[in-house]
Coordinates of C-alpha atoms and ligand atoms in Angstrom, one line a residue:
M1 CA 175.2 152.0 235.5
T2 CA 172.4 153.4 233.4
Q3 CA 169.8 152.6 236.2
D4 CA 172.2 154.3 238.6
L5 CA 172.3 157.5 236.5
R6 CA 168.5 157.4 236.2
N7 CA 168.1 157.0 240.0
R8 CA 170.5 159.9 240.6
F9 CA 168.6 162.0 238.1
E10 CA 165.3 161.3 239.9
N11 CA 166.9 162.1 243.2
D12 CA 169.2 165.1 242.4
G13 CA 167.4 166.6 239.4
V14 CA 170.7 166.7 237.6
I15 CA 173.5 164.3 236.5
L16 CA 176.9 164.8 235.0
V17 CA 177.5 162.1 232.3
K18 CA 181.2 161.6 231.8
N19 CA 182.7 160.8 228.3
A20 CA 179.4 161.0 226.5
W21 CA 181.3 161.8 223.2
K22 CA 184.7 162.5 221.9
N23 CA 186.7 165.7 222.0
S24 CA 186.8 165.6 218.1
D25 CA 183.0 165.5 217.9
V26 CA 182.7 168.8 219.8
E27 CA 185.7 170.4 217.9
I28 CA 183.7 170.0 214.7
L29 CA 180.7 171.7 216.2
K30 CA 182.8 174.5 217.7
N31 CA 184.5 175.2 214.4
E32 CA 181.2 175.6 212.7
Y33 CA 179.8 177.7 215.6
D34 CA 182.8 180.1 215.5
K35 CA 182.4 180.7 211.8
I36 CA 178.7 181.4 212.1
D37 CA 179.2 183.6 215.3
A38 CA 181.6 185.8 213.5
D39 CA 179.0 187.0 210.9
L40 CA 175.6 186.3 212.4
Q41 CA 173.4 189.4 212.5
N42 CA 169.9 188.1 212.3
K43 CA 167.5 188.8 215.2
E44 CA 164.3 187.7 213.5
I45 CA 162.6 184.6 215.0
F46 CA 161.6 182.1 212.2
K47 CA 158.1 180.7 212.5
D48 CA 158.3 177.5 210.4
E49 CA 161.5 175.8 211.5
P50 CA 163.5 175.2 214.7
I51 CA 165.8 178.0 215.7
I52 CA 169.2 178.1 217.4
V53 CA 169.7 181.1 219.7
F54 CA 173.1 182.7 220.1
W55 CA 173.0 184.5 223.5
K56 CA 175.9 186.5 224.9
H57 CA 175.8 186.9 228.6
V58 CA 176.5 190.6 228.4
Q59 CA 173.8 193.0 229.6
G60 CA 172.1 194.9 226.7
E61 CA 173.2 192.3 224.2
Q62 CA 170.4 191.1 221.9
K63 CA 169.9 187.4 221.1
R64 CA 170.9 186.4 217.5
I65 CA 169.1 183.7 215.7
T66 CA 170.1 181.0 213.2
T67 CA 168.6 177.7 211.9
F68 CA 169.8 174.1 211.5
K69 CA 170.1 174.7 207.8
D70 CA 172.9 177.2 208.5
F71 CA 174.3 175.2 211.4
P72 CA 173.9 171.6 210.2
K73 CA 176.6 170.2 212.6
M74 CA 174.4 171.1 215.5
W75 CA 171.6 169.0 214.0
D76 CA 174.0 166.1 213.5
F77 CA 175.2 166.5 217.1
I78 CA 171.7 166.5 218.6
N79 CA 170.7 163.4 216.6
K80 CA 173.9 161.4 216.6
K81 CA 175.3 162.3 220.0
I82 CA 172.7 163.7 222.4
V83 CA 169.7 161.7 221.6
P84 CA 171.4 158.3 221.9
N85 CA 172.9 159.3 225.3
V86 CA 169.4 160.4 226.5
K87 CA 167.9 157.2 225.3
K88 CA 170.5 155.2 227.3
I89 CA 169.1 156.8 230.4
F90 CA 165.4 157.1 229.7
G91 CA 164.9 154.2 227.4
E92 CA 164.7 153.6 223.7
N93 CA 161.1 154.8 223.4
C94 CA 161.3 157.9 225.5
Y95 CA 159.4 160.9 224.1
L96 CA 161.7 163.8 223.0
Q97 CA 160.3 166.9 221.3
L98 CA 162.8 169.6 220.5
L99 CA 161.9 172.8 222.3
E100 CA 164.9 175.1 221.9
T101 CA 168.7 175.1 221.3
I102 CA 170.8 177.9 222.7
V103 CA 174.5 178.6 222.7
F104 CA 175.3 180.6 225.8
N105 CA 178.5 182.6 225.2
K106 CA 180.3 184.2 228.1
P107 CA 183.2 186.4 227.0
Y108 CA 186.1 187.0 229.4
E109 CA 185.5 189.7 232.0
T110 CA 182.5 191.5 230.3
S111 CA 180.1 188.6 230.9
N112 CA 177.9 188.6 233.9
T113 CA 175.9 186.3 236.2
L114 CA 172.9 184.4 234.8
H115 CA 170.9 184.3 238.0
W116 CA 169.3 181.3 239.7
H117 CA 166.3 180.1 237.7
Q118 CA 164.3 177.1 236.7
D119 CA 163.7 176.5 233.0
V120 CA 160.0 175.5 233.2
A121 CA 159.1 178.8 234.8
Y122 CA 159.6 180.3 231.3
F123 CA 157.6 177.7 229.3
P124 CA 153.9 177.9 228.4
L125 CA 153.2 174.2 228.5
K126 CA 150.9 171.8 230.3
P127 CA 152.1 169.3 231.5
N128 CA 155.3 171.3 231.9
N129 CA 157.9 168.5 231.8
Q130 CA 161.2 169.1 230.1
I131 CA 164.8 168.0 230.3
A132 CA 167.9 170.0 229.2
I133 CA 171.2 168.8 228.0
W134 CA 174.1 171.2 228.6
F135 CA 177.7 170.9 227.5
P136 CA 180.7 173.2 227.0
M137 CA 182.5 173.5 223.7
E138 CA 185.8 173.5 225.8
D139 CA 186.5 172.3 229.3
V140 CA 184.9 174.5 231.9
D141 CA 185.7 175.2 235.5
E142 CA 184.2 177.5 238.2
E143 CA 186.5 180.5 237.2
A144 CA 185.3 180.2 233.6
G145 CA 181.5 180.2 234.5
A146 CA 180.6 176.6 235.0
L147 CA 177.0 175.8 235.9
N148 CA 175.9 175.5 239.5
Y149 CA 172.9 173.4 240.6
A150 CA 170.8 173.3 243.8
I151 CA 170.7 169.5 244.3
G152 CA 167.2 168.1 244.7
S153 CA 165.5 171.5 244.1
H154 CA 163.3 170.1 241.3
K155 CA 161.1 168.6 244.0
E156 CA 160.0 172.1 245.0
G157 CA 157.6 172.4 242.0
I158 CA 157.0 175.5 239.9
K159 CA 158.7 178.9 240.9
G160 CA 158.4 182.4 239.5
S161 CA 160.2 183.7 236.4
T162 CA 162.6 186.6 236.7
D163 CA 164.9 188.6 234.4
L164 CA 168.0 186.4 234.3
H165 CA 170.4 189.3 234.4
T166 CA 168.8 191.4 237.1
R167 CA 166.7 188.9 239.0
K168 CA 163.7 191.3 238.7
P169 CA 160.4 189.3 238.5
F170 CA 158.6 189.6 235.2
D171 CA 155.4 191.7 235.2
N172 CA 152.4 189.9 236.7
E173 CA 154.6 187.2 238.2
D174 CA 152.8 186.0 241.3
R175 CA 154.6 182.7 241.9
E176 CA 157.1 182.3 244.8
L177 CA 160.6 183.0 243.7
I178 CA 163.7 180.9 244.0
P179 CA 165.7 182.0 247.1
A180 CA 168.6 184.4 246.3
D181 CA 171.0 181.9 247.8
P182 CA 169.7 178.3 247.8
S183 CA 172.6 177.1 250.0
E184 CA 171.3 179.4 252.8
A185 CA 167.9 177.7 252.3
G186 CA 169.6 174.4 253.0
Y187 CA 170.4 173.1 249.5
E188 CA 173.7 171.6 248.5
V189 CA 175.0 173.7 245.6
K190 CA 177.3 171.8 243.2
C191 CA 179.5 173.5 240.7
M192 CA 179.8 171.3 237.6
E193 CA 183.3 171.5 236.4
M194 CA 183.5 169.4 233.3
S195 CA 185.4 168.5 230.1
N196 CA 184.0 169.0 226.7
K197 CA 183.4 165.3 226.5
D198 CA 180.8 165.4 229.3
M199 CA 177.2 166.4 229.3
L200 CA 174.9 167.6 232.0
L201 CA 171.3 166.4 232.0
H202 CA 168.9 168.4 234.2
N203 CA 165.2 168.3 235.0
G204 CA 163.4 171.5 233.8
Y205 CA 162.4 172.2 237.5
T206 CA 166.0 172.1 238.9
W207 CA 167.4 175.5 240.0
H208 CA 170.7 176.5 238.4
Y209 CA 172.9 179.5 237.6
S210 CA 176.2 180.5 236.1
G211 CA 178.7 183.1 237.2
P212 CA 180.8 185.4 235.1
N213 CA 183.8 184.2 233.1
K214 CA 186.9 185.4 234.8
K215 CA 189.4 183.1 233.0
R216 CA 191.8 185.2 230.9
G217 CA 191.9 184.3 227.2
Y218 CA 188.9 182.0 227.4
T219 CA 185.4 182.4 226.0
R220 CA 182.9 180.1 227.7
K221 CA 180.6 178.6 225.1
G222 CA 177.9 176.3 226.5
V223 CA 175.2 174.6 224.5
S224 CA 171.7 173.9 225.9
V225 CA 169.3 171.6 224.1
R226 CA 165.9 171.3 225.7
F227 CA 163.3 168.7 225.1
I228 CA 159.7 168.3 226.1
T229 CA 159.3 164.8 227.5
E230 CA 155.6 164.2 227.0
P231 CA 152.9 165.6 224.6
S232 CA 151.7 169.0 225.9
V233 CA 149.3 171.7 225.2
F234 CA 149.9 175.5 225.0
D235 CA 149.3 177.1 228.4
P236 CA 150.3 180.8 228.2
R237 CA 150.9 182.9 231.2
P238 CA 152.6 186.3 231.8
G239 CA 156.4 186.2 232.2
Q240 CA 157.3 183.5 229.8
G241 CA 159.8 185.3 227.7
A242 CA 161.8 182.5 226.0
A243 CA 162.5 183.3 222.3
F244 CA 160.6 180.3 221.1
T245 CA 157.3 181.7 222.4
K246 CA 157.4 184.0 219.4
Q247 CA 157.3 181.0 217.0
L248 CA 153.8 180.1 218.0
S249 CA 150.4 181.1 216.8
L250 CA 148.5 178.8 219.1
A251 CA 145.4 179.3 221.3
A252 CA 145.4 178.2 224.9
G253 CA 144.7 174.5 225.1
D254 CA 146.0 173.7 221.5
P255 CA 148.4 170.8 221.2
F256 CA 151.9 172.1 221.4
K257 CA 153.0 171.0 218.0
G258 CA 154.5 172.5 214.8
K259 CA 157.5 172.7 212.6
P260 CA 159.6 174.6 215.0
F261 CA 159.2 171.9 217.6
P262 CA 159.8 168.5 215.9
Q263 CA 159.4 165.3 217.8
I264 CA 162.8 163.6 217.3
N265 CA 162.2 160.4 219.3
Ligands
AKG301 O1 175.1 178.4 230.0 C1 174.7 179.0 230.9 O2 175.4 179.7 231.6 C2 173.3 179.0 231.4 C3 172.5 177.8 230.9 C4 171.2 177.6 231.4 O3 170.8 178.3 232.3 C5 170.3 176.7 230.8 O4 170.7 175.9 229.9 O5 169.1 176.6 231.3

Protein backbone atom coordinates (compact mmCIF):
# COMPACT_ATOMS: atom_id res chain seq x y z
CA MET A 1 0.00 0.00 0.00
CA THR A 2 2.71 2.42 1.04
CA GLN A 3 4.82 1.56 -1.99
CA ASP A 4 1.73 2.02 -4.12
CA LEU A 5 1.21 5.53 -2.68
CA ARG A 6 4.87 6.33 -3.23
CA ASN A 7 4.67 5.18 -6.86
CA ARG A 8 1.55 7.23 -7.43
CA PHE A 9 3.21 10.25 -5.86
CA GLU A 10 6.19 9.89 -8.21
CA ASN A 11 3.89 9.46 -11.19
CA ASP A 12 1.13 11.99 -10.49
CA GLY A 13 2.94 14.54 -8.30
CA VAL A 14 0.06 14.39 -5.79
CA ILE A 15 -1.72 11.77 -3.70
CA LEU A 16 -4.81 11.80 -1.56
CA VAL A 17 -4.25 9.76 1.61
CA LYS A 18 -7.58 8.65 3.09
CA ASN A 19 -8.13 8.41 6.87
CA ALA A 20 -4.74 9.79 7.82
CA TRP A 21 -6.16 10.90 11.21
CA LYS A 22 -9.39 11.14 13.16
CA ASN A 23 -12.09 13.77 12.92
CA SER A 24 -11.54 14.56 16.62
CA ASP A 25 -7.83 15.33 15.97
CA VAL A 26 -8.80 18.03 13.48
CA GLU A 27 -11.64 19.33 15.66
CA ILE A 28 -9.14 20.14 18.41
CA LEU A 29 -7.02 22.06 15.91
CA LYS A 30 -10.01 23.88 14.43
CA ASN A 31 -11.24 25.02 17.85
CA GLU A 32 -7.87 26.55 18.64
CA TYR A 33 -7.64 28.10 15.15
CA ASP A 34 -11.09 29.72 15.48
CA LYS A 35 -10.16 31.31 18.81
CA ILE A 36 -6.89 32.72 17.47
CA ASP A 37 -8.47 33.85 14.20
CA ALA A 38 -11.10 35.91 16.05
CA ASP A 39 -8.46 38.17 17.65
CA LEU A 40 -5.29 37.94 15.58
CA GLN A 41 -4.05 41.33 14.36
CA ASN A 42 -0.30 40.85 14.05
CA LYS A 43 1.24 41.37 10.61
CA GLU A 44 4.87 41.40 11.70
CA ILE A 45 7.06 38.50 10.51
CA PHE A 46 9.11 37.03 13.38
CA LYS A 47 12.75 36.31 12.60
CA ASP A 48 13.74 33.85 15.28
CA GLU A 49 10.98 31.23 15.22
CA PRO A 50 8.71 29.47 12.72
CA ILE A 51 5.57 31.36 11.80
CA ILE A 52 2.02 30.35 10.94
CA VAL A 53 0.41 32.53 8.28
CA PHE A 54 -3.34 33.24 8.39
CA TRP A 55 -4.28 34.06 4.81
CA LYS A 56 -7.82 34.98 3.75
CA HIS A 57 -8.48 34.52 0.05
CA VAL A 58 -10.05 37.93 -0.31
CA GLN A 59 -8.38 40.49 -2.49
CA GLY A 60 -6.76 43.31 -0.53
CA GLU A 61 -6.66 41.25 2.69
CA GLN A 62 -3.24 41.28 4.43
CA LYS A 63 -1.72 38.11 5.83
CA ARG A 64 -1.74 37.82 9.62
CA ILE A 65 0.99 36.02 11.50
CA THR A 66 1.17 33.90 14.62
CA THR A 67 3.63 31.39 16.09
CA PHE A 68 3.52 27.86 17.45
CA LYS A 69 3.80 29.26 20.98
CA ASP A 70 0.37 30.80 20.48
CA PHE A 71 -0.99 27.93 18.38
CA PRO A 72 0.50 24.86 20.13
CA LYS A 73 -2.11 22.45 18.76
CA MET A 74 -0.71 23.08 15.30
CA TRP A 75 2.78 22.07 16.47
CA ASP A 76 1.33 18.88 17.99
CA PHE A 77 -0.60 18.13 14.84
CA ILE A 78 2.47 18.51 12.62
CA ASN A 79 4.64 16.32 14.82
CA LYS A 80 2.14 13.69 15.92
CA LYS A 81 -0.10 13.38 12.85
CA ILE A 82 1.57 14.77 9.74
CA VAL A 83 5.18 13.68 10.18
CA PRO A 84 4.31 10.01 10.95
CA ASN A 85 2.11 9.88 7.84
CA VAL A 86 4.86 11.36 5.67
CA LYS A 87 7.40 8.92 7.09
CA LYS A 88 5.12 6.00 6.18
CA ILE A 89 5.44 7.08 2.56
CA PHE A 90 9.02 8.36 2.33
CA GLY A 91 10.68 6.21 4.97
CA GLU A 92 11.63 6.60 8.61
CA ASN A 93 14.80 8.57 7.78
CA CYS A 94 13.44 11.01 5.21
CA TYR A 95 14.70 14.60 5.57
CA LEU A 96 11.97 17.05 6.64
CA GLN A 97 12.79 20.68 7.34
CA LEU A 98 9.80 22.89 8.10
CA LEU A 99 9.51 25.71 5.59
CA GLU A 100 6.13 27.29 6.25
CA THR A 101 2.68 26.68 7.68
CA ILE A 102 -0.31 28.51 6.24
CA VAL A 103 -4.02 28.41 6.99
CA PHE A 104 -5.88 29.38 3.81
CA ASN A 105 -9.32 30.67 4.75
CA LYS A 106 -11.99 31.09 2.07
CA PRO A 107 -15.09 32.86 3.35
CA TYR A 108 -18.39 32.16 1.60
CA GLU A 109 -18.97 34.28 -1.52
CA THR A 110 -16.34 36.98 -0.89
CA SER A 111 -13.43 34.60 -1.47
CA ASN A 112 -11.80 34.42 -4.85
CA THR A 113 -9.74 32.08 -7.00
CA LEU A 114 -6.17 31.29 -6.05
CA HIS A 115 -4.77 30.85 -9.53
CA TRP A 116 -2.76 27.96 -10.93
CA HIS A 117 0.71 27.95 -9.44
CA GLN A 118 3.63 25.81 -8.48
CA ASP A 119 4.97 26.24 -4.94
CA VAL A 120 8.68 26.02 -5.77
CA ALA A 121 8.42 29.02 -8.13
CA TYR A 122 8.19 31.19 -4.98
CA PHE A 123 11.06 29.60 -3.04
CA PRO A 124 14.68 30.83 -2.99
CA LEU A 125 16.32 27.44 -2.61
CA LYS A 126 18.85 25.22 -4.34
CA PRO A 127 18.13 22.36 -4.73
CA ASN A 128 14.51 23.41 -4.74
CA ASN A 129 12.77 20.27 -3.57
CA GLN A 130 9.78 20.43 -1.29
CA ILE A 131 6.58 18.64 -0.47
CA ALA A 132 3.38 20.09 0.92
CA ILE A 133 0.72 18.51 3.06
CA TRP A 134 -2.72 20.08 2.68
CA PHE A 135 -5.86 19.21 4.61
CA PRO A 136 -9.23 20.86 5.28
CA MET A 137 -10.52 21.52 8.80
CA GLU A 138 -13.96 20.39 7.58
CA ASP A 139 -14.96 18.18 4.63
CA VAL A 140 -14.50 20.06 1.37
CA ASP A 141 -16.07 19.68 -2.07
CA GLU A 142 -15.71 21.52 -5.36
CA GLU A 143 -18.41 24.07 -4.53
CA ALA A 144 -16.58 24.98 -1.31
CA GLY A 145 -13.20 25.55 -3.01
CA ALA A 146 -11.44 22.17 -2.96
CA LEU A 147 -7.95 22.01 -4.48
CA ASN A 148 -7.48 21.07 -8.15
CA TYR A 149 -4.30 19.52 -9.51
CA ALA A 150 -2.82 19.03 -12.98
CA ILE A 151 -1.80 15.39 -12.74
CA GLY A 152 1.83 14.74 -13.67
CA SER A 153 2.64 18.46 -14.12
CA HIS A 154 5.57 18.25 -11.66
CA LYS A 155 7.56 16.66 -14.49
CA GLU A 156 7.58 19.97 -16.40
CA GLY A 157 10.22 21.53 -14.13
CA ILE A 158 10.33 25.09 -12.83
CA LYS A 159 7.77 27.68 -14.01
CA GLY A 160 7.28 31.42 -13.48
CA SER A 161 5.79 32.99 -10.35
CA THR A 162 2.69 35.19 -10.58
CA ASP A 163 0.43 37.12 -8.25
CA LEU A 164 -1.93 34.38 -7.05
CA HIS A 165 -5.01 36.60 -7.12
CA THR A 166 -4.49 38.29 -10.51
CA ARG A 167 -2.15 35.89 -12.37
CA LYS A 168 0.11 38.87 -13.17
CA PRO A 169 3.77 37.76 -13.40
CA PHE A 170 6.03 39.26 -10.74
CA ASP A 171 8.53 41.92 -11.83
CA ASN A 172 11.57 40.50 -13.63
CA GLU A 173 9.94 37.09 -13.97
CA ASP A 174 11.42 35.56 -17.12
CA ARG A 175 10.45 31.92 -16.70
CA GLU A 176 7.71 30.31 -18.75
CA LEU A 177 4.30 30.52 -17.05
CA ILE A 178 1.88 27.72 -16.26
CA PRO A 179 -0.86 27.63 -18.94
CA ALA A 180 -4.07 29.46 -17.96
CA ASP A 181 -5.97 26.18 -18.39
CA PRO A 182 -3.77 23.08 -18.01
CA SER A 183 -6.62 20.83 -19.22
CA GLU A 184 -6.41 22.58 -22.60
CA ALA A 185 -2.69 21.83 -22.56
CA GLY A 186 -3.58 18.13 -22.29
CA TYR A 187 -3.41 17.61 -18.52
CA GLU A 188 -5.96 15.67 -16.53
CA VAL A 189 -7.22 18.10 -13.87
CA LYS A 190 -8.48 16.43 -10.71
CA CYS A 191 -10.61 18.15 -8.09
CA MET A 192 -9.72 16.70 -4.67
CA GLU A 193 -12.95 16.50 -2.72
CA MET A 194 -12.05 15.14 0.70
CA SER A 195 -13.04 14.66 4.30
CA ASN A 196 -11.23 16.30 7.18
CA LYS A 197 -9.63 12.92 7.97
CA ASP A 198 -7.77 12.93 4.65
CA MET A 199 -4.54 14.61 3.61
CA LEU A 200 -3.12 15.63 0.28
CA LEU A 201 0.57 15.31 -0.33
CA HIS A 202 1.95 17.17 -3.32
CA ASN A 203 5.32 17.69 -4.90
CA GLY A 204 6.41 21.36 -4.82
CA TYR A 205 6.53 21.33 -8.64
CA THR A 206 2.92 20.16 -9.14
CA TRP A 207 0.52 22.78 -10.52
CA HIS A 208 -2.61 23.43 -8.45
CA TYR A 209 -5.32 26.02 -7.83
CA SER A 210 -8.49 26.54 -5.81
CA GLY A 211 -11.72 28.27 -6.82
CA PRO A 212 -13.93 30.51 -4.68
CA ASN A 213 -16.10 29.13 -1.90
CA LYS A 214 -19.73 29.18 -3.05
CA LYS A 215 -21.11 26.97 -0.31
CA ARG A 216 -23.58 28.90 1.81
CA GLY A 217 -22.85 28.91 5.54
CA TYR A 218 -19.43 27.31 5.11
CA THR A 219 -15.96 28.82 5.57
CA ARG A 220 -13.30 26.74 3.85
CA LYS A 221 -10.21 26.46 6.04
CA GLY A 222 -7.31 24.54 4.54
CA VAL A 223 -3.94 24.01 6.19
CA SER A 224 -0.76 23.76 4.17
CA VAL A 225 2.47 22.58 5.77
CA ARG A 226 5.54 22.66 3.56
CA PHE A 227 8.79 20.83 4.07
CA ILE A 228 12.15 21.03 2.35
CA THR A 229 13.16 17.45 1.58
CA GLU A 230 16.94 17.82 1.36
CA PRO A 231 19.52 20.26 2.73
CA SER A 232 19.52 23.39 0.55
CA VAL A 233 21.27 26.71 0.12
CA PHE A 234 19.76 30.18 -0.21
CA ASP A 235 19.32 31.04 -3.88
CA PRO A 236 17.42 34.34 -4.16
CA ARG A 237 15.77 35.54 -7.36
CA PRO A 238 13.15 38.15 -8.18
CA GLY A 239 9.52 37.25 -7.66
CA GLN A 240 9.79 35.04 -4.63
CA GLY A 241 7.25 36.67 -2.40
CA ALA A 242 6.48 34.01 0.23
CA ALA A 243 6.16 35.46 3.75
CA PHE A 244 9.04 33.36 5.05
CA THR A 245 11.60 35.08 2.78
CA LYS A 246 11.37 38.02 5.22
CA GLN A 247 12.60 35.76 8.03
CA LEU A 248 16.04 35.42 6.50
CA SER A 249 19.24 37.35 6.65
CA LEU A 250 21.27 35.02 4.46
CA ALA A 251 23.62 35.68 1.57
CA ALA A 252 23.30 33.76 -1.69
CA GLY A 253 24.90 30.33 -1.29
CA ASP A 254 24.53 30.19 2.52
CA PRO A 255 23.04 26.97 3.91
CA PHE A 256 19.30 27.46 4.32
CA LYS A 257 19.14 26.96 8.06
CA GLY A 258 17.96 28.81 11.12
CA LYS A 259 15.45 28.87 13.93
CA PRO A 260 12.45 29.70 11.68
CA PHE A 261 13.11 26.53 9.65
CA PRO A 262 13.71 23.64 12.06
CA GLN A 263 14.60 20.20 10.82
CA ILE A 264 11.91 18.00 12.34
CA ASN A 265 12.94 14.66 10.94
O1 LIG B 1 -5.81 26.32 0.21
C1 LIG B 1 -5.77 26.75 -0.93
O2 LIG B 1 -6.77 27.09 -1.53
C2 LIG B 1 -4.47 26.89 -1.66
C3 LIG B 1 -3.39 26.03 -1.11
C4 LIG B 1 -2.15 26.09 -1.92
O3 LIG B 1 -2.11 26.60 -2.98
C5 LIG B 1 -0.94 25.51 -1.39
O4 LIG B 1 -0.95 24.94 -0.30
O5 LIG B 1 0.09 25.60 -2.08
